[in-house]
CSV table of C-alpha atoms in Angstrom, one decimal:
chain,number,residue,atom,x,y,z
A,286,MET,CA,-26.1,-7.4,2.7
A,287,GLN,CA,-22.4,-6.6,2.7
A,288,PHE,CA,-19.9,-8.3,5.0
A,289,ARG,CA,-17.1,-5.9,5.7
A,290,ILE,CA,-13.6,-6.8,6.8
A,291,LEU,CA,-11.5,-3.8,5.5
A,292,GLY,CA,-11.5,-2.4,9.0
A,293,PRO,CA,-13.4,-3.6,12.0
A,294,VAL,CA,-15.6,-6.6,11.1
A,295,GLU,CA,-19.2,-5.6,10.6
A,296,ILE,CA,-22.3,-6.3,8.5
A,297,GLN,CA,-24.3,-3.7,6.7
A,298,ASP,CA,-27.7,-3.8,5.1
A,299,GLU,CA,-27.2,-1.7,2.0
A,300,ARG,CA,-30.9,-1.1,1.6
A,301,THR,CA,-31.6,0.3,5.1
A,302,GLY,CA,-28.1,1.4,6.1
A,303,LEU,CA,-28.4,-0.8,9.3
A,304,ARG,CA,-25.0,-1.8,10.7
A,305,ILE,CA,-24.5,-5.0,12.7
A,306,LEU,CA,-21.4,-5.0,15.0
A,307,PRO,CA,-20.5,-8.2,16.8
A,308,THR,CA,-19.8,-7.6,20.5
A,309,GLY,CA,-16.7,-9.1,22.0
A,310,ALA,CA,-13.3,-10.1,20.5
A,311,LYS,CA,-14.3,-13.7,20.1
A,312,GLN,CA,-17.5,-12.9,18.3
A,313,ARG,CA,-15.5,-10.6,15.9
A,314,ALA,CA,-12.9,-13.3,15.4
A,315,LEU,CA,-15.5,-15.9,14.7
A,316,LEU,CA,-17.3,-13.8,12.1
A,317,GLY,CA,-14.0,-12.7,10.6
A,318,ALA,CA,-12.8,-16.2,10.1
A,319,LEU,CA,-16.2,-17.3,8.6
A,320,VAL,CA,-16.2,-14.4,6.2
A,321,VAL,CA,-12.6,-15.1,5.1
A,322,LYS,CA,-13.5,-18.7,4.5
A,323,SER,CA,-17.0,-18.0,3.2
A,324,GLY,CA,-18.4,-20.9,1.1
A,325,HIS,CA,-16.0,-23.3,2.7
A,326,VAL,CA,-16.4,-25.5,5.8
A,327,VAL,CA,-14.2,-24.3,8.6
A,328,SER,CA,-13.6,-27.2,11.0
A,329,VAL,CA,-14.4,-26.9,14.7
A,330,HIS,CA,-10.8,-27.5,15.6
A,331,ARG,CA,-9.6,-24.5,13.4
A,332,LEU,CA,-12.3,-22.3,14.9
A,333,ILE,CA,-11.3,-23.2,18.4
A,334,ASP,CA,-7.7,-22.4,17.6
A,335,GLU,CA,-8.8,-19.1,16.0
A,336,LEU,CA,-10.7,-18.0,19.1
A,337,TRP,CA,-8.6,-19.4,22.0
A,338,GLY,CA,-5.2,-20.4,20.5
A,339,GLU,CA,-3.1,-22.6,22.8
A,340,HIS,CA,-5.4,-22.1,25.8
A,341,PRO,CA,-8.9,-23.4,24.9
A,342,PRO,CA,-11.4,-23.9,27.7
A,343,THR,CA,-12.1,-27.4,28.8
A,344,ASN,CA,-15.5,-27.3,27.1
A,345,ALA,CA,-14.2,-25.6,24.0
A,346,THR,CA,-16.7,-27.3,21.6
A,347,ASN,CA,-19.7,-26.2,23.7
A,348,ALA,CA,-18.3,-22.7,24.0
A,349,LEU,CA,-17.9,-22.5,20.3
A,350,GLN,CA,-21.4,-23.6,19.7
A,351,ALA,CA,-22.6,-20.9,22.1
A,352,HIS,CA,-20.7,-18.2,20.1
A,353,VAL,CA,-22.1,-19.5,16.8
A,354,ALA,CA,-25.6,-19.4,18.2
A,355,ARG,CA,-25.2,-15.8,19.3
A,356,LEU,CA,-23.8,-14.9,16.0
A,357,ARG,CA,-26.7,-16.5,14.2
A,358,ARG,CA,-29.1,-14.3,16.2
A,359,LEU,CA,-27.2,-11.2,15.1
A,360,LEU,CA,-27.7,-12.0,11.4
A,361,PRO,CA,-30.8,-10.5,9.8
A,362,VAL,CA,-33.9,-12.6,8.8
A,363,PRO,CA,-36.7,-11.5,6.5
A,364,GLU,CA,-39.5,-9.5,8.0
A,365,PRO,CA,-42.8,-11.5,8.3
A,366,GLY,CA,-44.9,-10.8,5.2
A,367,SER,CA,-42.0,-9.3,3.2
A,368,GLY,CA,-42.1,-12.2,0.7
A,369,GLU,CA,-38.3,-12.6,0.9
A,370,PRO,CA,-37.1,-16.2,1.2
A,371,HIS,CA,-35.4,-17.2,4.4
A,372,HIS,CA,-31.6,-17.6,4.1
A,373,GLU,CA,-29.6,-19.6,6.6
A,374,TRP,CA,-26.3,-17.7,6.9
A,375,ILE,CA,-24.3,-20.1,9.0
A,376,VAL,CA,-24.8,-23.8,8.2
A,377,THR,CA,-23.7,-26.6,10.5
A,378,ARG,CA,-21.8,-29.4,8.8
A,379,SER,CA,-20.4,-32.7,10.2
A,380,LEU,CA,-16.9,-31.2,10.6
A,381,GLY,CA,-17.6,-27.6,11.3
A,382,TYR,CA,-19.5,-24.5,10.0
A,383,VAL,CA,-19.8,-22.7,6.7
A,384,LEU,CA,-20.9,-19.1,6.0
A,385,ARG,CA,-23.1,-18.9,2.9
A,386,LEU,CA,-23.1,-15.4,1.4
A,387,GLY,CA,-25.8,-16.1,-1.1
A,388,ARG,CA,-26.4,-12.8,-3.0
A,389,SER,CA,-24.4,-10.8,-0.4
A,390,THR,CA,-20.9,-9.6,-1.0
A,391,THR,CA,-17.8,-8.6,0.9
A,392,ASP,CA,-16.0,-5.3,0.7
A,393,ALA,CA,-12.7,-7.2,0.2
A,394,ASP,CA,-14.1,-8.8,-3.0
A,395,ARG,CA,-15.2,-5.3,-4.2
A,396,PHE,CA,-11.8,-3.9,-3.4
A,397,ASN,CA,-9.9,-6.6,-5.3
A,398,GLU,CA,-12.3,-6.2,-8.3
A,399,LEU,CA,-11.8,-2.4,-8.5
A,400,ALA,CA,-8.0,-2.7,-8.0
A,401,THR,CA,-7.8,-5.3,-10.8
A,402,GLN,CA,-9.7,-2.9,-13.1
A,403,GLY,CA,-7.4,-0.1,-12.1
A,404,ARG,CA,-4.2,-2.0,-12.9
A,405,ALA,CA,-5.6,-3.0,-16.3
A,406,ALA,CA,-6.4,0.6,-17.2
A,407,ALA,CA,-3.1,2.1,-15.9
A,408,ALA,CA,-1.1,1.9,-19.1
A,409,ASP,CA,-3.8,3.1,-21.6
A,410,ASP,CA,-6.0,5.3,-19.4
A,411,PRO,CA,-4.2,6.5,-16.3
A,412,GLN,CA,-6.9,9.0,-15.4
A,413,GLN,CA,-9.5,6.3,-15.3
A,414,ALA,CA,-7.1,4.1,-13.4
A,415,THR,CA,-6.7,6.7,-10.6
A,416,GLU,CA,-10.5,6.9,-10.2
A,417,LEU,CA,-10.9,3.2,-10.0
A,418,LEU,CA,-8.0,2.8,-7.6
A,419,ARG,CA,-9.1,5.6,-5.3
A,420,GLY,CA,-12.6,4.0,-5.3
A,421,ALA,CA,-11.1,0.7,-4.2
A,422,LEU,CA,-9.0,2.3,-1.5
A,423,ALA,CA,-11.9,4.3,-0.2
A,424,LEU,CA,-13.5,1.0,0.9
A,425,TRP,CA,-10.9,0.8,3.7
A,426,ARG,CA,-12.0,1.9,7.1
A,427,GLY,CA,-8.9,0.9,9.0
A,428,PRO,CA,-6.5,-2.1,9.2
A,429,ALA,CA,-8.1,-5.3,7.7
A,430,LEU,CA,-10.0,-7.4,10.3
A,431,GLU,CA,-9.2,-4.9,13.0
A,432,GLY,CA,-10.0,-6.3,16.4
A,433,SER,CA,-10.5,-9.8,14.9
A,434,VAL,CA,-6.9,-11.1,14.5
A,435,ARG,CA,-6.6,-13.7,17.1
A,436,GLY,CA,-5.6,-16.8,15.1
A,437,ASP,CA,-4.0,-17.9,11.8
A,438,ILE,CA,-7.0,-17.5,9.5
A,439,CYS,CA,-7.6,-13.8,10.2
A,440,ALA,CA,-3.9,-13.1,10.6
A,441,ALA,CA,-3.0,-14.5,7.2
A,442,GLU,CA,-5.9,-12.8,5.4
A,443,ALA,CA,-5.1,-9.4,7.1
A,444,ALA,CA,-1.5,-9.6,6.0
A,445,GLN,CA,-2.5,-10.5,2.4
A,446,LEU,CA,-5.1,-7.7,2.2
A,447,GLU,CA,-2.6,-5.2,3.5
A,448,GLU,CA,-0.1,-6.2,0.9
A,449,ASN,CA,-2.9,-5.8,-1.7
A,450,ARG,CA,-3.6,-2.3,-0.4
A,451,LEU,CA,0.0,-1.2,-0.6
A,452,THR,CA,0.3,-2.6,-4.1
A,453,ALA,CA,-2.9,-0.7,-5.1
A,454,LEU,CA,-1.4,2.5,-3.6
A,455,GLU,CA,1.8,2.0,-5.7
A,456,THR,CA,-0.3,1.5,-8.8
A,457,LEU,CA,-2.4,4.6,-8.0
A,458,TYR,CA,0.6,6.9,-7.7
A,459,ASP,CA,2.2,5.4,-10.8
A,460,ALA,CA,-1.0,6.2,-12.7
A,461,SER,CA,-1.1,9.7,-11.2
A,462,LEU,CA,2.4,10.3,-12.6
A,463,ARG,CA,1.3,9.0,-16.0
A,464,ALA,CA,-1.6,11.4,-15.8
A,465,ALA,CA,0.7,14.4,-15.0
A,466,ARG,CA,-0.8,14.8,-11.6
A,467,HIS,CA,2.6,14.8,-9.8
A,468,ASP,CA,1.9,18.0,-7.9
A,469,GLU,CA,-1.2,16.5,-6.2
A,470,ILE,CA,0.5,13.4,-4.7
A,471,ILE,CA,3.6,14.7,-3.0
A,472,GLY,CA,2.0,15.1,0.4
A,473,GLU,CA,0.4,11.6,0.3
A,474,LEU,CA,3.7,10.0,-0.8
A,475,GLU,CA,5.6,11.8,2.0
A,476,GLU,CA,3.2,10.2,4.5
A,477,LEU,CA,3.6,6.8,3.0
A,478,THR,CA,7.4,6.9,3.1
A,479,THR,CA,7.1,7.7,6.8
A,480,ASP,CA,4.5,5.0,7.5
A,481,HIS,CA,6.3,2.3,5.3
A,482,PRO,CA,10.0,3.3,5.5
A,483,MET,CA,11.2,-0.1,4.1
A,484,ARG,CA,9.1,0.0,0.9
A,485,GLU,CA,11.4,1.5,-1.7
A,486,ARG,CA,8.7,2.0,-4.3
A,487,PHE,CA,7.1,4.9,-2.4
A,488,TYR,CA,10.5,6.7,-2.2
A,489,ASP,CA,10.9,6.1,-6.0
A,490,LEU,CA,7.5,7.6,-6.8
A,491,LEU,CA,8.1,10.5,-4.5
A,492,MET,CA,11.4,11.3,-6.1
A,493,VAL,CA,9.8,11.5,-9.6
A,494,ALA,CA,7.0,13.7,-8.3
A,495,LEU,CA,9.4,16.1,-6.7
A,496,TYR,CA,11.7,16.2,-9.7
A,497,ARG,CA,8.8,17.0,-12.0
A,498,CYS,CA,7.9,19.9,-9.7
A,499,GLY,CA,11.4,21.4,-10.1
A,500,ARG,CA,12.5,20.2,-6.7
A,501,GLN,CA,15.6,18.2,-7.7
A,502,GLY,CA,17.5,18.8,-4.5
A,503,GLU,CA,14.6,17.5,-2.4
A,504,ALA,CA,14.2,14.5,-4.7
A,505,LEU,CA,17.9,13.6,-4.1
A,506,SER,CA,17.5,14.1,-0.3
A,507,VAL,CA,14.6,11.5,-0.4
A,508,TYR,CA,17.1,9.0,-1.8
A,509,ASP,CA,19.6,9.9,1.0
A,510,ARG,CA,16.9,9.4,3.6
A,511,ALA,CA,15.8,6.1,2.1
A,512,ARG,CA,19.4,4.9,2.0
A,513,LYS,CA,20.1,5.8,5.6
A,514,ARG,CA,17.0,4.1,6.8
A,515,LEU,CA,17.6,0.9,4.8
A,516,VAL,CA,21.2,0.7,5.9
A,517,HIS,CA,20.3,1.4,9.6
A,518,GLU,CA,17.3,-1.0,9.7
A,519,LEU,CA,18.3,-3.8,7.3
A,520,GLY,CA,22.0,-3.3,6.7
A,521,VAL,CA,21.4,-3.2,2.9
A,522,GLU,CA,21.9,-0.5,0.2
A,523,PRO,CA,18.9,0.6,-1.9
A,524,GLY,CA,18.0,-1.7,-4.7
A,525,PRO,CA,18.8,-1.1,-8.4
A,526,ALA,CA,15.5,0.6,-9.2
A,527,LEU,CA,16.0,3.3,-6.6
A,528,ARG,CA,19.7,3.7,-7.5
A,529,GLY,CA,18.7,4.0,-11.1
A,530,ARG,CA,16.2,6.6,-10.3
A,531,MET,CA,18.8,8.7,-8.5
A,532,ASN,CA,21.1,8.5,-11.5
A,533,ALA,CA,18.3,9.4,-13.9
A,534,ILE,CA,17.5,12.5,-11.8
A,535,LEU,CA,21.2,13.5,-11.6
A,536,GLN,CA,21.4,13.2,-15.4
A,537,HIS,CA,18.1,15.0,-16.1
A,538,ASP,CA,16.9,11.9,-18.0
A,539,PRO,CA,14.2,13.0,-20.5
A,540,GLY,CA,12.3,9.9,-19.6
A,541,LEU,CA,11.4,11.6,-16.3
A,542,ALA,CA,9.5,14.4,-18.0
A,543,ALA,CA,5.8,14.7,-17.3
A,544,PRO,CA,3.3,13.7,-20.1
A,545,GLY,CA,2.8,16.6,-22.4
A,546,VAL,CA,6.3,17.9,-21.9
A,547,SER,CA,8.0,15.1,-23.9
A,548,GLY,CA,4.9,14.4,-26.0
A,549,GLN,CA,4.3,11.0,-24.6
A,550,VAL,CA,3.5,9.3,-21.3
A,551,ALA,CA,6.8,9.1,-19.5
A,552,SER,CA,7.9,5.9,-17.9
A,553,VAL,CA,8.3,5.9,-14.2
A,554,HIS,CA,10.7,3.0,-14.3
A,555,PRO,CA,14.5,3.7,-14.2
A,556,MET,CA,16.1,4.0,-17.5
A,557,PRO,CA,19.8,3.8,-18.3
A,558,PRO,CA,21.4,7.0,-19.6
A,559,PRO,CA,21.5,7.3,-23.4
A,560,ALA,CA,24.7,6.1,-24.9
A,561,ARG,CA,26.9,8.8,-26.4
A,562,PRO,CA,27.4,8.2,-30.1
A,563,PRO,CA,31.1,7.7,-31.1
A,564,GLY,CA,32.8,10.0,-33.5
A,565,PRO,CA,34.5,8.8,-36.7
A,566,ALA,CA,37.0,6.1,-36.3
A,567,GLY,CA,40.3,7.4,-35.0
A,568,ARG,CA,39.2,10.9,-34.2
A,569,ALA,CA,36.3,12.9,-32.7
A,570,GLY,CA,34.2,14.9,-35.0
A,571,PRO,CA,32.5,18.3,-34.1
A,572,ASP,CA,29.3,16.6,-32.8
A,573,ALA,CA,31.3,14.3,-30.6
A,574,THR,CA,33.3,17.2,-29.2
A,575,VAL,CA,30.0,19.1,-28.3
A,576,LEU,CA,28.6,16.0,-26.7
A,577,SER,CA,31.8,15.5,-24.7
A,578,LEU,CA,31.8,19.1,-23.5
A,579,SER,CA,28.1,18.9,-22.6
A,580,GLY,CA,28.7,15.7,-20.6
A,581,GLU,CA,31.5,17.4,-18.7
A,582,ILE,CA,29.4,20.4,-17.9
A,583,ALA,CA,26.5,18.2,-16.7
A,584,GLN,CA,29.0,16.3,-14.4
A,585,LEU,CA,30.2,19.7,-13.0
A,586,HIS,CA,26.6,20.7,-12.3
A,587,HIS,CA,26.0,17.4,-10.5
A,588,ARG,CA,29.1,17.8,-8.4
A,589,ILE,CA,28.0,21.4,-7.5
A,590,GLU,CA,24.6,20.1,-6.4
A,591,ARG,CA,26.1,17.3,-4.3
A,592,LEU,CA,28.5,19.8,-2.7
A,593,SER,CA,25.5,22.1,-1.9
A,594,LEU,CA,23.7,19.3,-0.3
A,595,GLU,CA,26.8,18.4,1.8
A,596,GLN,CA,27.2,22.0,2.7
A,597,GLU,CA,23.6,22.2,4.0
A,598,GLU,CA,24.1,19.0,6.0
A,599,LEU,CA,27.4,20.4,7.6
A,600,MET,CA,25.6,23.7,8.4
A,601,ARG,CA,22.8,21.7,10.2
A,602,ARG,CA,25.3,19.8,12.1
A,603,PHE,CA,27.2,23.0,13.1
A,604,ASP,CA,23.9,24.6,14.2
A,605,ARG,CA,23.1,21.5,16.4
A,606,LEU,CA,26.6,21.7,18.0
A,607,VAL,CA,26.2,25.4,18.7
A,608,ALA,CA,22.8,24.8,20.2
A,609,HIS,CA,23.8,21.7,22.2
A,610,PRO,CA,27.6,21.8,22.7
A,611,ALA,CA,27.7,18.8,25.0
A,612,ALA,CA,26.3,16.6,22.2
A,613,GLY,CA,29.5,17.0,20.2
A,614,LEU,CA,31.8,15.8,23.0
């Protein structure tokens, strides 16, 4: 048996494929809370708060007992003559109820196990890490505890599981970049920056993927989009990691190169620009002069690129004014 909470709460018999779906919001909330706290007694008072909040019925304890009884009838029992021992899933204690999983598992535990293995493999074997992390993320069928979040127990667990999911996604795309699979993840990262516009790490990873595909202008426009959203929604500028990424892209930092290009797995963390070695004391030698000229040329290229982006934005604004002249008044 597997108790599933990475989506709507359900129980699945992995041998037969039979799915058990609690009916009604309170039944789902009760099962969700017991699964989240499996192996621990959940008090009657906490379960009443979970199901009814600040407006419990006058006979809340009896109503809870009725819900527990209905849930017990949903849970499978061994077929007569099967030889399997009877397992009491929900046990009554003096203070409340406890769900005993026995040999059963939860999909949340499996997700956390695979995600942990993926993080451990990311540095040395990014290809294996991507497979583990995609396997972990494939367990999700929708928002955690969907349809069961009525009280604090399920709400807190759903929030923690969602944060774990987003962290696993960040690790997955970091590993994909380390495995030189940047061209495969751009579309997915575009969706994530739209769905989670306040999460800077997704913008960061998208910028690297675009840059490695030769799309530097688009990578810089991602930074501009992130900055405008953060300033508008939170009133803050992007953090140092995202600003460092923009500077690294402008300076064509070798650390951004894909594995196999630079001969090593490139870091996807911002790196400061390499320091320019000084010439001999008191005067600049030929090498220093060449480096100086190269730096000035690079700066000119950066300015040209920025001017091109500004020109494109001005042209878009001009087109909008022409199409809708009243909007410019």
